[in-house]
């Protein structure tokens, strides 16, 4: 059973490792540090997907200070929005010839994973929220889960970009109909009256009802655009990870190339954008072929 004591104990272990890691960063041989500062999300904009994001590039000691603060950014505090978790893209390049900092980072990420696994033992979102905030008031759970990504090999390049992802959920025909039935009871639909709203939902239910019972469905909902790190070794060997926290490159090679995070500007009708034929546009419900 997950208890208040077990949550607090695992978090204290995590934070101890994180604090030691940040302290050791300040004593490490830092070759370069870059922090890409993003604007804070205001309360008014937290439900709107941004079309433009301005990036401010910081370097040197100022960047190191921001990077260390980013790793410890786990609480709501006085943030203007508690709904959208602040992202902290950046790049920290460090010499760690004896591997001590790498070992410490592994301990931090292991503690983060154990904390996440412990919380996910709690069966539903409401209960998780209640348990976490009873044990650790004002903690941002998703920020605490975030892994600190790093590389110790010699990549050809480390660059940054913006990525639009989708949150996907598979469901049966019956589950989709149940979801639509519940939505028809919403008391304050936007822009249309209740009768028109229920009529719209009934039309959606008819489209779903016409499918075979064994049809596979999924909700493919776009999420907020987010910064990514692209690490390339060759044209075929490359990977990308989240840049929600600053990326660390250990023991750099002088020929590795680096790139900055550009400003984001949404492009309508992008040539590589895939067109989706949704059964129900408003909830991004599609049939899986």
PDB file of C-alpha atoms in Angstrom:
ATOM      1  CA  UNK A   1       0.000   0.000   0.000  1.00  0.00           C
ATOM      2  CA  UNK A   2       1.253   3.470  -0.908  1.00  0.00           C
ATOM      3  CA  UNK A   3       1.341   5.640   2.211  1.00  0.00           C
ATOM      4  CA  UNK A   4       2.096   9.272   2.936  1.00  0.00           C
ATOM      5  CA  UNK A   5       5.312   8.110   4.621  1.00  0.00           C
ATOM      6  CA  UNK A   6       6.454   6.028   1.604  1.00  0.00           C
ATOM      7  CA  UNK A   7       5.789   8.909  -0.807  1.00  0.00           C
ATOM      8  CA  UNK A   8       7.650  11.387   1.391  1.00  0.00           C
ATOM      9  CA  UNK A   9      10.558   8.983   1.953  1.00  0.00           C
ATOM     10  CA  UNK A  10      11.045   8.261  -1.757  1.00  0.00           C
ATOM     11  CA  UNK A  11      10.815  11.958  -2.593  1.00  0.00           C
ATOM     12  CA  UNK A  12      13.355  12.862   0.107  1.00  0.00           C
ATOM     13  CA  UNK A  13      15.757  10.300  -1.360  1.00  0.00           C
ATOM     14  CA  UNK A  14      15.200  11.756  -4.838  1.00  0.00           C
ATOM     15  CA  UNK A  15      15.723  15.328  -3.695  1.00  0.00           C
ATOM     16  CA  UNK A  16      18.872  14.422  -1.770  1.00  0.00           C
ATOM     17  CA  UNK A  17      20.413  12.883  -4.907  1.00  0.00           C
ATOM     18  CA  UNK A  18      19.247  15.836  -6.998  1.00  0.00           C
ATOM     19  CA  UNK A  19      20.755  18.352  -4.569  1.00  0.00           C
ATOM     20  CA  UNK A  20      24.088  16.504  -4.544  1.00  0.00           C
ATOM     21  CA  UNK A  21      24.020  16.385  -8.348  1.00  0.00           C
ATOM     22  CA  UNK A  22      23.439  20.156  -8.606  1.00  0.00           C
ATOM     23  CA  UNK A  23      26.180  20.826  -6.068  1.00  0.00           C
ATOM     24  CA  UNK A  24      28.604  18.651  -8.019  1.00  0.00           C
ATOM     25  CA  UNK A  25      27.712  20.461 -11.253  1.00  0.00           C
ATOM     26  CA  UNK A  26      28.846  23.743  -9.683  1.00  0.00           C
ATOM     27  CA  UNK A  27      32.205  22.112  -8.892  1.00  0.00           C
ATOM     28  CA  UNK A  28      32.591  20.341 -12.257  1.00  0.00           C
ATOM     29  CA  UNK A  29      34.735  21.281 -15.241  1.00  0.00           C
ATOM     30  CA  UNK A  30      32.092  22.989 -17.368  1.00  0.00           C
ATOM     31  CA  UNK A  31      33.175  23.518 -20.972  1.00  0.00           C
ATOM     32  CA  UNK A  32      30.082  25.392 -22.074  1.00  0.00           C
ATOM     33  CA  UNK A  33      26.560  26.116 -20.873  1.00  0.00           C
ATOM     34  CA  UNK A  34      23.571  27.383 -22.842  1.00  0.00           C
ATOM     35  CA  UNK A  35      20.049  27.922 -21.546  1.00  0.00           C
ATOM     36  CA  UNK A  36      17.136  28.707 -23.862  1.00  0.00           C
ATOM     37  CA  UNK A  37      14.691  30.731 -21.799  1.00  0.00           C
ATOM     38  CA  UNK A  38      11.039  30.388 -22.786  1.00  0.00           C
ATOM     39  CA  UNK A  39       8.267  32.820 -21.785  1.00  0.00           C
ATOM     40  CA  UNK A  40       6.159  31.802 -18.816  1.00  0.00           C
ATOM     41  CA  UNK A  41       2.662  30.584 -19.635  1.00  0.00           C
ATOM     42  CA  UNK A  42       0.088  32.956 -18.174  1.00  0.00           C
ATOM     43  CA  UNK A  43      -3.219  31.876 -16.650  1.00  0.00           C
ATOM     44  CA  UNK A  44      -5.056  33.345 -19.648  1.00  0.00           C
ATOM     45  CA  UNK A  45      -3.025  31.333 -22.170  1.00  0.00           C
ATOM     46  CA  UNK A  46      -2.703  27.963 -20.423  1.00  0.00           C
ATOM     47  CA  UNK A  47      -5.598  26.432 -22.404  1.00  0.00           C
ATOM     48  CA  UNK A  48      -4.467  27.828 -25.768  1.00  0.00           C
ATOM     49  CA  UNK A  49      -1.827  26.248 -27.998  1.00  0.00           C
ATOM     50  CA  UNK A  50       0.802  28.902 -28.786  1.00  0.00           C
ATOM     51  CA  UNK A  51       1.396  29.935 -32.391  1.00  0.00           C
ATOM     52  CA  UNK A  52       4.614  31.861 -31.604  1.00  0.00           C
ATOM     53  CA  UNK A  53       7.219  31.236 -28.881  1.00  0.00           C
ATOM     54  CA  UNK A  54      10.164  33.607 -28.505  1.00  0.00           C
ATOM     55  CA  UNK A  55      13.410  32.052 -27.238  1.00  0.00           C
ATOM     56  CA  UNK A  56      16.065  33.995 -25.295  1.00  0.00           C
ATOM     57  CA  UNK A  57      19.560  32.476 -25.338  1.00  0.00           C
ATOM     58  CA  UNK A  58      21.639  32.710 -22.151  1.00  0.00           C
ATOM     59  CA  UNK A  59      25.241  31.527 -21.791  1.00  0.00           C
ATOM     60  CA  UNK A  60      28.053  31.243 -19.274  1.00  0.00           C
ATOM     61  CA  UNK A  61      27.509  31.587 -15.525  1.00  0.00           C
ATOM     62  CA  UNK A  62      23.983  32.915 -16.007  1.00  0.00           C
ATOM     63  CA  UNK A  63      23.099  29.800 -18.016  1.00  0.00           C
ATOM     64  CA  UNK A  64      24.657  27.490 -15.389  1.00  0.00           C
ATOM     65  CA  UNK A  65      22.570  29.152 -12.686  1.00  0.00           C
ATOM     66  CA  UNK A  66      19.392  28.753 -14.763  1.00  0.00           C
ATOM     67  CA  UNK A  67      20.222  25.113 -15.556  1.00  0.00           C
ATOM     68  CA  UNK A  68      20.759  24.179 -11.911  1.00  0.00           C
ATOM     69  CA  UNK A  69      17.507  25.954 -10.978  1.00  0.00           C
ATOM     70  CA  UNK A  70      15.712  24.078 -13.776  1.00  0.00           C
ATOM     71  CA  UNK A  71      16.682  20.684 -12.361  1.00  0.00           C
ATOM     72  CA  UNK A  72      15.210  21.738  -8.994  1.00  0.00           C
ATOM     73  CA  UNK A  73      12.061  23.324 -10.435  1.00  0.00           C
ATOM     74  CA  UNK A  74       9.594  20.924  -8.797  1.00  0.00           C
ATOM     75  CA  UNK A  75       7.122  23.178  -6.970  1.00  0.00           C
ATOM     76  CA  UNK A  76       4.220  25.414  -7.981  1.00  0.00           C
ATOM     77  CA  UNK A  77       5.512  28.311  -5.825  1.00  0.00           C
ATOM     78  CA  UNK A  78       4.354  31.579  -7.406  1.00  0.00           C
ATOM     79  CA  UNK A  79       4.106  30.348 -10.990  1.00  0.00           C
ATOM     80  CA  UNK A  80       1.614  32.211 -13.146  1.00  0.00           C
ATOM     81  CA  UNK A  81       0.162  28.887 -14.374  1.00  0.00           C
ATOM     82  CA  UNK A  82      -0.045  25.675 -12.368  1.00  0.00           C
ATOM     83  CA  UNK A  83      -1.611  23.793 -15.302  1.00  0.00           C
ATOM     84  CA  UNK A  84       1.221  24.009 -17.860  1.00  0.00           C
ATOM     85  CA  UNK A  85       4.588  22.747 -16.592  1.00  0.00           C
ATOM     86  CA  UNK A  86       7.425  25.113 -17.508  1.00  0.00           C
ATOM     87  CA  UNK A  87      10.006  23.683 -19.925  1.00  0.00           C
ATOM     88  CA  UNK A  88      13.723  24.329 -19.561  1.00  0.00           C
ATOM     89  CA  UNK A  89      15.654  23.551 -22.779  1.00  0.00           C
ATOM     90  CA  UNK A  90      19.403  23.943 -22.534  1.00  0.00           C
ATOM     91  CA  UNK A  91      22.781  22.288 -23.076  1.00  0.00           C
ATOM     92  CA  UNK A  92      25.453  21.649 -20.472  1.00  0.00           C
ATOM     93  CA  UNK A  93      28.837  20.411 -21.736  1.00  0.00           C
ATOM     94  CA  UNK A  94      31.014  18.909 -19.004  1.00  0.00           C
ATOM     95  CA  UNK A  95      34.299  17.053 -18.648  1.00  0.00           C
ATOM     96  CA  UNK A  96      33.755  14.113 -16.298  1.00  0.00           C
ATOM     97  CA  UNK A  97      36.763  11.890 -16.903  1.00  0.00           C
ATOM     98  CA  UNK A  98      36.324   9.802 -13.749  1.00  0.00           C
ATOM     99  CA  UNK A  99      32.589   9.292 -14.351  1.00  0.00           C
ATOM    100  CA  UNK A 100      31.497  10.465 -10.892  1.00  0.00           C
ATOM    101  CA  UNK A 101      28.943  12.969 -12.183  1.00  0.00           C
ATOM    102  CA  UNK A 102      27.549  10.404 -14.633  1.00  0.00           C
ATOM    103  CA  UNK A 103      27.114   7.983 -11.738  1.00  0.00           C
ATOM    104  CA  UNK A 104      25.337  10.644  -9.690  1.00  0.00           C
ATOM    105  CA  UNK A 105      23.043  11.463 -12.615  1.00  0.00           C
ATOM    106  CA  UNK A 106      22.135   7.782 -12.940  1.00  0.00           C
ATOM    107  CA  UNK A 107      21.215   7.788  -9.237  1.00  0.00           C
ATOM    108  CA  UNK A 108      18.987  10.838  -9.772  1.00  0.00           C
ATOM    109  CA  UNK A 109      17.152   9.301 -12.730  1.00  0.00           C
ATOM    110  CA  UNK A 110      16.760   5.981 -10.901  1.00  0.00           C
ATOM    111  CA  UNK A 111      15.221   7.800  -7.913  1.00  0.00           C
ATOM    112  CA  UNK A 112      12.882   9.701 -10.265  1.00  0.00           C
ATOM    113  CA  UNK A 113      11.750   6.444 -11.878  1.00  0.00           C
ATOM    114  CA  UNK A 114      11.122   4.782  -8.504  1.00  0.00           C
ATOM    115  CA  UNK A 115       9.099   7.795  -7.359  1.00  0.00           C
ATOM    116  CA  UNK A 116       7.031   7.633 -10.556  1.00  0.00           C
ATOM    117  CA  UNK A 117       6.428   3.886 -10.179  1.00  0.00           C
ATOM    118  CA  UNK A 118       5.353   4.371  -6.568  1.00  0.00           C
ATOM    119  CA  UNK A 119       2.824   7.074  -7.460  1.00  0.00           C
ATOM    120  CA  UNK A 120       1.445   5.057 -10.389  1.00  0.00           C
ATOM    121  CA  UNK A 121       0.584   2.243  -7.981  1.00  0.00           C
ATOM    122  CA  UNK A 122      -2.278   4.506  -6.843  1.00  0.00           C
ATOM    123  CA  UNK A 123      -5.235   3.507  -9.060  1.00  0.00           C
ATOM    124  CA  UNK A 124      -6.627   6.803 -10.410  1.00  0.00           C
ATOM    125  CA  UNK A 125      -5.614  10.389 -11.119  1.00  0.00           C
ATOM    126  CA  UNK A 126      -7.690  12.039  -8.406  1.00  0.00           C
ATOM    127  CA  UNK A 127      -6.351   9.702  -5.735  1.00  0.00           C
ATOM    128  CA  UNK A 128      -2.778  10.247  -6.958  1.00  0.00           C
ATOM    129  CA  UNK A 129      -3.155  14.006  -6.818  1.00  0.00           C
ATOM    130  CA  UNK A 130      -4.588  13.842  -3.306  1.00  0.00           C
ATOM    131  CA  UNK A 131      -1.881  11.464  -2.054  1.00  0.00           C
ATOM    132  CA  UNK A 132       1.034  13.408  -3.521  1.00  0.00           C
ATOM    133  CA  UNK A 133      -0.167  16.794  -2.328  1.00  0.00           C
ATOM    134  CA  UNK A 134      -0.929  15.512   1.159  1.00  0.00           C
ATOM    135  CA  UNK A 135       2.620  14.178   1.400  1.00  0.00           C
ATOM    136  CA  UNK A 136       4.413  17.011  -0.430  1.00  0.00           C
ATOM    137  CA  UNK A 137       2.296  20.179  -0.750  1.00  0.00           C
ATOM    138  CA  UNK A 138       2.715  22.207  -3.969  1.00  0.00           C
ATOM    139  CA  UNK A 139       4.809  19.526  -5.707  1.00  0.00           C
ATOM    140  CA  UNK A 140       4.449  19.366  -9.515  1.00  0.00           C
ATOM    141  CA  UNK A 141       4.310  15.609 -10.034  1.00  0.00           C
ATOM    142  CA  UNK A 142       5.051  15.627 -13.780  1.00  0.00           C
ATOM    143  CA  UNK A 143       8.080  17.866 -13.263  1.00  0.00           C
ATOM    144  CA  UNK A 144       9.377  15.435 -10.645  1.00  0.00           C
ATOM    145  CA  UNK A 145       9.067  12.520 -13.087  1.00  0.00           C
ATOM    146  CA  UNK A 146      11.163  14.249 -15.780  1.00  0.00           C
ATOM    147  CA  UNK A 147      14.316  12.376 -16.682  1.00  0.00           C
ATOM    148  CA  UNK A 148      17.551  14.340 -17.132  1.00  0.00           C
ATOM    149  CA  UNK A 149      18.845  13.196 -20.531  1.00  0.00           C
ATOM    150  CA  UNK A 150      22.561  12.974 -21.301  1.00  0.00           C
ATOM    151  CA  UNK A 151      25.128  11.496 -23.714  1.00  0.00           C
ATOM    152  CA  UNK A 152      28.615  10.171 -23.000  1.00  0.00           C
ATOM    153  CA  UNK A 153      29.518   8.960 -26.515  1.00  0.00           C
ATOM    154  CA  UNK A 154      30.776  11.202 -29.335  1.00  0.00           C
ATOM    155  CA  UNK A 155      27.875  12.407 -31.507  1.00  0.00           C
ATOM    156  CA  UNK A 156      28.306  14.197 -34.799  1.00  0.00           C
ATOM    157  CA  UNK A 157      25.859  16.885 -33.647  1.00  0.00           C
ATOM    158  CA  UNK A 158      23.526  17.971 -30.862  1.00  0.00           C
ATOM    159  CA  UNK A 159      20.777  20.285 -32.088  1.00  0.00           C
ATOM    160  CA  UNK A 160      17.396  21.549 -30.915  1.00  0.00           C
ATOM    161  CA  UNK A 161      14.011  21.726 -32.569  1.00  0.00           C
ATOM    162  CA  UNK A 162      10.291  21.999 -31.840  1.00  0.00           C
ATOM    163  CA  UNK A 163       8.072  18.925 -31.872  1.00  0.00           C
ATOM    164  CA  UNK A 164       4.301  18.573 -31.944  1.00  0.00           C
ATOM    165  CA  UNK A 165       3.268  15.271 -30.410  1.00  0.00           C
ATOM    166  CA  UNK A 166      -0.039  13.481 -29.961  1.00  0.00           C
ATOM    167  CA  UNK A 167      -1.530  11.906 -26.855  1.00  0.00           C
ATOM    168  CA  UNK A 168      -3.141   8.652 -27.993  1.00  0.00           C
ATOM    169  CA  UNK A 169      -5.687   6.418 -26.308  1.00  0.00           C
ATOM    170  CA  UNK A 170      -7.225   3.294 -27.828  1.00  0.00           C
ATOM    171  CA  UNK A 171     -10.812   2.360 -27.057  1.00  0.00           C
ATOM    172  CA  UNK A 172     -13.628   0.077 -28.173  1.00  0.00           C
ATOM    173  CA  UNK A 173     -16.778   1.086 -29.994  1.00  0.00           C
ATOM    174  CA  UNK A 174     -18.802   0.743 -26.763  1.00  0.00           C
ATOM    175  CA  UNK A 175     -16.303   2.878 -24.832  1.00  0.00           C
ATOM    176  CA  UNK A 176     -16.472   5.579 -27.511  1.00  0.00           C
ATOM    177  CA  UNK A 177     -20.276   5.615 -27.391  1.00  0.00           C
ATOM    178  CA  UNK A 178     -20.173   5.846 -23.601  1.00  0.00           C
ATOM    179  CA  UNK A 179     -17.761   8.787 -23.844  1.00  0.00           C
ATOM    180  CA  UNK A 180     -20.063  10.583 -26.283  1.00  0.00           C
ATOM    181  CA  UNK A 181     -23.127   9.876 -24.142  1.00  0.00           C
ATOM    182  CA  UNK A 182     -21.464  11.450 -21.110  1.00  0.00           C
ATOM    183  CA  UNK A 183     -20.398  14.498 -23.113  1.00  0.00           C
ATOM    184  CA  UNK A 184     -23.988  15.135 -24.210  1.00  0.00           C
ATOM    185  CA  UNK A 185     -24.808  15.986 -20.592  1.00  0.00           C
ATOM    186  CA  UNK A 186     -22.304  18.839 -20.370  1.00  0.00           C
ATOM    187  CA  UNK A 187     -24.255  21.779 -19.006  1.00  0.00           C
ATOM    188  CA  UNK A 188     -22.405  24.662 -20.617  1.00  0.00           C
ATOM    189  CA  UNK A 189     -21.174  23.808 -24.114  1.00  0.00           C
ATOM    190  CA  UNK A 190     -19.247  26.570 -25.805  1.00  0.00           C
ATOM    191  CA  UNK A 191     -20.886  28.808 -28.412  1.00  0.00           C
ATOM    192  CA  UNK A 192     -24.085  26.772 -28.926  1.00  0.00           C
ATOM    193  CA  UNK A 193     -27.209  26.147 -26.863  1.00  0.00           C
ATOM    194  CA  UNK A 194     -27.838  22.879 -25.037  1.00  0.00           C
ATOM    195  CA  UNK A 195     -30.324  21.528 -27.595  1.00  0.00           C
ATOM    196  CA  UNK A 196     -27.956  22.139 -30.519  1.00  0.00           C
ATOM    197  CA  UNK A 197     -25.145  20.592 -28.545  1.00  0.00           C
ATOM    198  CA  UNK A 198     -27.095  17.392 -27.850  1.00  0.00           C
ATOM    199  CA  UNK A 199     -28.123  17.196 -31.487  1.00  0.00           C
ATOM    200  CA  UNK A 200     -24.460  17.445 -32.520  1.00  0.00           C
ATOM    201  CA  UNK A 201     -23.481  14.654 -30.121  1.00  0.00           C
ATOM    202  CA  UNK A 202     -26.325  12.427 -31.400  1.00  0.00           C
ATOM    203  CA  UNK A 203     -24.972  12.800 -34.943  1.00  0.00           C
ATOM    204  CA  UNK A 204     -21.530  11.798 -33.685  1.00  0.00           C
ATOM    205  CA  UNK A 205     -23.007   8.743 -31.943  1.00  0.00           C
ATOM    206  CA  UNK A 206     -24.763   7.688 -35.150  1.00  0.00           C
ATOM    207  CA  UNK A 207     -21.433   7.735 -37.027  1.00  0.00           C
ATOM    208  CA  UNK A 208     -19.768   5.603 -34.365  1.00  0.00           C
ATOM    209  CA  UNK A 209     -22.774   3.242 -34.070  1.00  0.00           C
ATOM    210  CA  UNK A 210     -22.553   2.480 -37.800  1.00  0.00           C
ATOM    211  CA  UNK A 211     -19.157   0.823 -37.279  1.00  0.00           C
ATOM    212  CA  UNK A 212     -18.723  -2.901 -36.755  1.00  0.00           C
ATOM    213  CA  UNK A 213     -18.542  -3.974 -33.108  1.00  0.00           C
ATOM    214  CA  UNK A 214     -14.955  -5.183 -33.495  1.00  0.00           C
ATOM    215  CA  UNK A 215     -13.752  -1.861 -34.929  1.00  0.00           C
ATOM    216  CA  UNK A 216     -10.670  -0.394 -33.252  1.00  0.00           C
ATOM    217  CA  UNK A 217     -10.774   3.278 -32.381  1.00  0.00           C
ATOM    218  CA  UNK A 218      -8.368   5.754 -30.873  1.00  0.00           C
ATOM    219  CA  UNK A 219      -8.266   9.334 -29.735  1.00  0.00           C
ATOM    220  CA  UNK A 220      -5.253  11.084 -31.206  1.00  0.00           C
ATOM    221  CA  UNK A 221      -5.167  14.469 -29.513  1.00  0.00           C
ATOM    222  CA  UNK A 222      -2.410  16.988 -30.365  1.00  0.00           C
ATOM    223  CA  UNK A 223      -0.509  18.295 -27.356  1.00  0.00           C
ATOM    224  CA  UNK A 224       1.343  21.577 -26.852  1.00  0.00           C
ATOM    225  CA  UNK A 225       4.437  22.014 -28.981  1.00  0.00           C
ATOM    226  CA  UNK A 226       7.570  21.149 -27.001  1.00  0.00           C
ATOM    227  CA  UNK A 227      11.346  21.527 -27.428  1.00  0.00           C
ATOM    228  CA  UNK A 228      13.362  18.444 -28.408  1.00  0.00           C
ATOM    229  CA  UNK A 229      17.052  17.533 -28.503  1.00  0.00           C
ATOM    230  CA  UNK A 230      18.252  15.781 -31.660  1.00  0.00           C
ATOM    231  CA  UNK A 231      21.437  13.753 -31.176  1.00  0.00           C
ATOM    232  CA  UNK A 232      22.986  12.518 -34.421  1.00  0.00           C
ATOM    233  CA  UNK A 233      25.866  10.082 -34.899  1.00  0.00           C
ATOM    234  CA  UNK A 234      25.338   9.211 -38.578  1.00  0.00           C
ATOM    235  CA  UNK A 235      22.523   9.699 -41.091  1.00  0.00           C
ATOM    236  CA  UNK A 236      21.052   6.376 -39.929  1.00  0.00           C
ATOM    237  CA  UNK A 237      22.010   6.462 -36.251  1.00  0.00           C
ATOM    238  CA  UNK A 238      20.274   9.278 -34.423  1.00  0.00           C
ATOM    239  CA  UNK A 239      17.733   9.826 -31.690  1.00  0.00           C
ATOM    240  CA  UNK A 240      15.686  12.594 -30.136  1.00  0.00           C
ATOM    241  CA  UNK A 241      14.580  13.161 -26.549  1.00  0.00           C
ATOM    242  CA  UNK A 242      12.605  15.768 -24.662  1.00  0.00           C
ATOM    243  CA  UNK A 243      14.325  19.070 -23.926  1.00  0.00           C
ATOM    244  CA  UNK A 244      11.982  19.804 -21.021  1.00  0.00           C
ATOM    245  CA  UNK A 245      15.162  19.802 -18.913  1.00  0.00           C
ATOM    246  CA  UNK A 246      18.681  20.822 -20.007  1.00  0.00           C
ATOM    247  CA  UNK A 247      20.561  18.105 -21.888  1.00  0.00           C
ATOM    248  CA  UNK A 248      24.079  17.150 -20.733  1.00  0.00           C
ATOM    249  CA  UNK A 249      26.938  16.133 -23.024  1.00  0.00           C
ATOM    250  CA  UNK A 250      29.795  14.544 -21.115  1.00  0.00           C
ATOM    251  CA  UNK A 251      33.431  14.553 -22.238  1.00  0.00           C
ATOM    252  CA  UNK A 252      32.839  16.436 -25.519  1.00  0.00           C
ATOM    253  CA  UNK A 253      34.782  15.965 -28.743  1.00  0.00           C
ATOM    254  CA  UNK A 254      35.997  19.208 -30.383  1.00  0.00           C
ATOM    255  CA  UNK A 255      34.414  18.321 -33.746  1.00  0.00           C
ATOM    256  CA  UNK A 256      30.861  17.778 -32.417  1.00  0.00           C
ATOM    257  CA  UNK A 257      28.514  20.381 -33.882  1.00  0.00           C
ATOM    258  CA  UNK A 258      25.908  22.228 -31.835  1.00  0.00           C
ATOM    259  CA  UNK A 259      22.722  24.086 -32.709  1.00  0.00           C
ATOM    260  CA  UNK A 260      20.437  26.547 -30.932  1.00  0.00           C
ATOM    261  CA  UNK A 261      16.726  26.305 -30.248  1.00  0.00           C
ATOM    262  CA  UNK A 262      15.036  28.659 -32.738  1.00  0.00           C
ATOM    263  CA  UNK A 263      11.930  30.723 -32.112  1.00  0.00           C
ATOM    264  CA  UNK A 264       8.762  28.729 -32.740  1.00  0.00           C
ATOM    265  CA  UNK A 265       6.199  29.830 -35.280  1.00  0.00           C
ATOM    266  CA  UNK A 266       3.313  27.586 -36.214  1.00  0.00           C
ATOM    267  CA  UNK A 267       3.194  26.761 -39.920  1.00  0.00           C
ATOM    268  CA  UNK A 268      -0.250  26.178 -41.379  1.00  0.00           C
ATOM    269  CA  UNK A 269      -0.603  23.562 -44.109  1.00  0.00           C
ATOM    270  CA  UNK A 270       2.911  22.208 -43.625  1.00  0.00           C
ATOM    271  CA  UNK A 271       3.856  20.017 -46.652  1.00  0.00           C
ATOM    272  CA  UNK A 272       4.797  17.107 -44.348  1.00  0.00           C
ATOM    273  CA  UNK A 273       1.688  17.397 -42.198  1.00  0.00           C
ATOM    274  CA  UNK A 274      -0.517  14.317 -42.353  1.00  0.00           C
ATOM    275  CA  UNK A 275      -4.208  14.839 -42.924  1.00  0.00           C
ATOM    276  CA  UNK A 276      -6.453  12.946 -40.500  1.00  0.00           C
ATOM    277  CA  UNK A 277      -9.985  11.886 -41.288  1.00  0.00           C
ATOM    278  CA  UNK A 278     -11.581  11.937 -37.854  1.00  0.00           C
ATOM    279  CA  UNK A 279     -14.889  10.283 -37.077  1.00  0.00           C
ATOM    280  CA  UNK A 280     -15.456  12.908 -34.403  1.00  0.00           C
ATOM    281  CA  UNK A 281     -13.324  16.006 -34.945  1.00  0.00           C
ATOM    282  CA  UNK A 282     -13.896  17.672 -31.583  1.00  0.00           C
ATOM    283  CA  UNK A 283     -12.381  14.760 -29.589  1.00  0.00           C
ATOM    284  CA  UNK A 284      -9.954  13.612 -32.329  1.00  0.00           C
ATOM    285  CA  UNK A 285     -11.596  10.202 -32.564  1.00  0.00           C
ATOM    286  CA  UNK A 286     -10.451   8.087 -35.505  1.00  0.00           C
ATOM    287  CA  UNK A 287     -10.828   4.542 -36.733  1.00  0.00           C
ATOM    288  CA  UNK A 288      -7.652   2.457 -36.715  1.00  0.00           C
ATOM    289  CA  UNK A 289      -7.302   0.685 -40.018  1.00  0.00           C
TER     290      UNK A 289
END
